[in-house]
Coordinates of C-alpha atoms in Angstrom, one line a residue:
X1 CA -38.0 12.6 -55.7
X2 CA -35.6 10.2 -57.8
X3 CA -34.5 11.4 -61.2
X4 CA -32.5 10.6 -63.5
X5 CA -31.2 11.8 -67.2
X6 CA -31.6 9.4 -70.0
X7 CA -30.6 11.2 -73.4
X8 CA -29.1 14.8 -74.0
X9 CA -28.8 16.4 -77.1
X10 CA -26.9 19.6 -77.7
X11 CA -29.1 22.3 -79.7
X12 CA -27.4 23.0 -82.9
X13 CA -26.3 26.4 -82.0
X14 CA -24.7 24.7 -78.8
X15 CA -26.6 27.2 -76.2
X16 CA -28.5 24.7 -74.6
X17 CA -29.1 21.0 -73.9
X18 CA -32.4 18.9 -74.3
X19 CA -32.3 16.2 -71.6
X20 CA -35.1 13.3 -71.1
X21 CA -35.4 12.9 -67.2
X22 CA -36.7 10.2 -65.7
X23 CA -38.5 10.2 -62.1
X24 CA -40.2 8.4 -60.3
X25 CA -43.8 8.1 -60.3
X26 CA -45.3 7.2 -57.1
X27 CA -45.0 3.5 -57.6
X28 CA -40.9 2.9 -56.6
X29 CA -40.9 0.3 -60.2
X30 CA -42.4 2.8 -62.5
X31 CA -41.2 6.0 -64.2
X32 CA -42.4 8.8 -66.1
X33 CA -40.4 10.8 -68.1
X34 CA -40.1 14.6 -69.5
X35 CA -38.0 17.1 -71.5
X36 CA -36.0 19.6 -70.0
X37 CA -34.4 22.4 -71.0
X38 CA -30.8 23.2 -69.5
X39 CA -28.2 25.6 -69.6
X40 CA -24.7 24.2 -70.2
X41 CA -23.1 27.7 -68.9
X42 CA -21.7 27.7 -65.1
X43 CA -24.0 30.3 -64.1
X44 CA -26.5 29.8 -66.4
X45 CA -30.7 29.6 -65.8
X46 CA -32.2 26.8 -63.6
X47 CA -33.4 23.7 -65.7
X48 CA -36.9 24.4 -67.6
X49 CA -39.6 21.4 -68.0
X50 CA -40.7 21.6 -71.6
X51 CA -43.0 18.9 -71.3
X52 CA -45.7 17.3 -68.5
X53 CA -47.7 14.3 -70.0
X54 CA -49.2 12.1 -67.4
X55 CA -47.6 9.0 -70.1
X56 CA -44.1 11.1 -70.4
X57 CA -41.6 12.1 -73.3
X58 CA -38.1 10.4 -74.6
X59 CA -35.6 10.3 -77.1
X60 CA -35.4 14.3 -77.9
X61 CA -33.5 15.1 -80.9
X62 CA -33.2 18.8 -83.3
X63 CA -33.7 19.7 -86.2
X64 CA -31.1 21.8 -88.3
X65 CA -33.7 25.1 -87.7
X66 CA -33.6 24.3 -84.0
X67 CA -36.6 22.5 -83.2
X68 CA -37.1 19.9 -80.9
X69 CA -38.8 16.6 -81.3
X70 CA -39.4 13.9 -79.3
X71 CA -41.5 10.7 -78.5
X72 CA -44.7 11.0 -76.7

């Protein structure tokens, strides 16, 4: 599967990243993309999907509290 990161955004408590991935959706021209969670630590945990709309996510950013929003 092709993939491919288009935004990340550090969490204001810098533990983790929220990263908009791209990939591609059967057609080779079209995309559909999702937010991931990932751990910026060496040995940290695997990536986590946050989010799995058949029209995708983008452009995640934080709140000061820690929340995440994004466009769906």
């Amino acid at each position: 599967m092709v993939q491919r990161v288009t935004a990340l955004r550090l969490s204001p408590d810098g533990t983790w990243l929220a990263a908009a991935v791209q990939s591609a959706a059967g057609d080779p021209a079209s995309y559909v993309t999702s937010i991931w969670r990932i751990d910026p630590e060496p040995a940290g945990r695997p990536p986590v999907r946050l989010t799995r709309s058949a029209e995708g996510e983008g452009a995640p950013e934080f709140l000061p509290d820690g929340a995440v929003l994004f466009v769906s």
